[in-house]
Coordinates of C-alpha atoms in Angstrom, one line a residue:
N1 CA 244.1 22.3 -32.6
A2 CA 247.5 20.7 -31.8
T3 CA 250.6 20.1 -33.8
T4 CA 254.0 18.8 -33.0
R5 CA 256.9 21.2 -32.4
R6 CA 260.2 20.1 -33.9
N7 CA 263.8 21.3 -33.7
N8 CA 266.2 21.9 -36.7
A9 CA 267.0 18.1 -36.8
G10 CA 263.3 17.3 -37.1
S11 CA 263.0 15.7 -33.6
V12 CA 259.8 16.3 -31.7
T13 CA 260.4 18.8 -28.9
G14 CA 256.9 19.4 -27.8
V15 CA 253.4 20.4 -28.9
V16 CA 251.9 23.7 -29.9
G17 CA 248.2 24.0 -29.1
V18 CA 245.7 26.6 -30.1
G19 CA 242.5 27.1 -28.2
Q20 CA 239.3 28.9 -29.0
D21 CA 236.8 30.6 -26.7
I22 CA 233.4 29.2 -27.6
S23 CA 231.5 30.7 -24.7
E24 CA 229.6 33.0 -27.0
L25 CA 228.8 30.2 -29.3
K26 CA 227.4 28.1 -26.4
E27 CA 225.2 31.0 -25.4
V28 CA 223.9 31.4 -28.9
V29 CA 223.2 27.6 -29.1
A30 CA 221.4 27.7 -25.7
E31 CA 219.3 30.7 -26.8
S32 CA 218.4 29.0 -30.1
K33 CA 217.3 25.9 -28.2
R34 CA 215.1 28.0 -25.9
V35 CA 213.5 29.7 -28.8
A36 CA 212.8 26.4 -30.6
E37 CA 211.3 25.0 -27.4
D38 CA 209.1 28.1 -27.1
L39 CA 207.9 27.7 -30.7
V40 CA 207.1 24.0 -30.2
R41 CA 205.0 24.9 -27.2
L42 CA 203.3 27.7 -29.1
I43 CA 202.4 25.4 -31.9
E44 CA 201.2 22.6 -29.6
T45 CA 199.1 24.9 -27.4
A46 CA 197.6 27.1 -30.2
N47 CA 193.8 27.3 -30.3
A48 CA 193.9 26.9 -34.1
P49 CA 194.8 23.6 -35.9
I50 CA 198.3 23.9 -37.2
F51 CA 200.0 21.4 -39.6
G52 CA 203.2 21.3 -41.5
I53 CA 204.3 19.5 -44.6
D54 CA 207.7 18.8 -46.3
T55 CA 208.5 19.5 -49.9
E56 CA 206.7 16.2 -51.0
G57 CA 203.5 17.2 -49.2
K58 CA 204.0 14.7 -46.3
V59 CA 202.8 15.8 -42.9
T60 CA 205.6 16.8 -40.6
E61 CA 203.7 18.7 -37.9
W62 CA 200.2 18.2 -36.5
N63 CA 199.3 20.1 -33.3
T64 CA 196.9 19.0 -30.6
T65 CA 194.1 21.3 -31.8
A66 CA 194.3 19.7 -35.2
A67 CA 194.2 16.3 -33.6
R68 CA 191.2 17.2 -31.4
L69 CA 189.2 18.9 -34.2
L70 CA 189.9 16.5 -37.0
G71 CA 190.1 13.2 -35.1
F72 CA 193.5 12.1 -36.3
S73 CA 196.4 11.9 -33.9
K74 CA 199.8 13.3 -34.7
E75 CA 201.0 9.7 -34.9
E76 CA 198.3 8.8 -37.5
T77 CA 199.2 11.8 -39.7
I78 CA 203.0 12.1 -39.7
G79 CA 204.5 11.0 -43.0
K80 CA 201.2 10.7 -44.8
D81 CA 200.4 12.8 -47.9
L82 CA 198.3 15.7 -46.5
V83 CA 196.2 16.4 -49.6
K84 CA 195.5 12.8 -50.7
T85 CA 194.8 11.5 -47.2
F86 CA 193.1 14.4 -45.3
I87 CA 191.6 16.8 -47.9
T88 CA 188.2 16.1 -49.5
E89 CA 188.4 15.4 -53.2
E90 CA 186.7 18.6 -54.3
F91 CA 189.3 20.7 -52.5
Q92 CA 192.4 18.7 -53.4
Q93 CA 193.4 20.7 -56.5
S94 CA 193.0 24.2 -54.8
V95 CA 194.8 23.0 -51.7
N96 CA 197.7 21.6 -53.8
E97 CA 198.0 24.9 -55.6
V98 CA 198.1 26.9 -52.3
L99 CA 200.7 24.5 -50.8
S100 CA 202.8 24.6 -54.0
L101 CA 202.8 28.4 -53.9
A102 CA 203.8 28.3 -50.2
L103 CA 206.7 26.0 -50.9
M104 CA 207.9 28.5 -53.5
G105 CA 207.7 31.3 -50.8
K106 CA 204.4 32.8 -51.8
D107 CA 202.0 33.2 -48.9
T108 CA 198.2 32.8 -49.0
A109 CA 196.2 34.3 -46.1
N110 CA 192.9 33.0 -44.8
F111 CA 192.5 30.0 -47.2
E112 CA 189.6 27.7 -46.2
I113 CA 190.0 24.0 -46.7
A114 CA 187.7 21.0 -46.0
L115 CA 189.3 18.1 -44.2
F116 CA 187.9 14.6 -43.9

């Protein structure tokens, strides 16, 4: 921050500056970036298919195992409605319920779904 310094007559006589040491902040940001990169690598190299959706049910993440097993590339899935596009009709309601619960913070373990 910087502000002018004035005398009694109001004339500018200089500038007063205030600095802030952001070394620790830079270290925290760098560590956060490393952790995020590690998580991306973990998701991409996992042996299990991993997908992510946003609050509207649109695909936001699709790892390489999902692409290999299901035959849809990441580019083909991103932004598409997961349930309507990739879940067989007989499982759409139950998958919608599980995903809705997850979006409310309620986990479901070992839920089996059938994809196209």
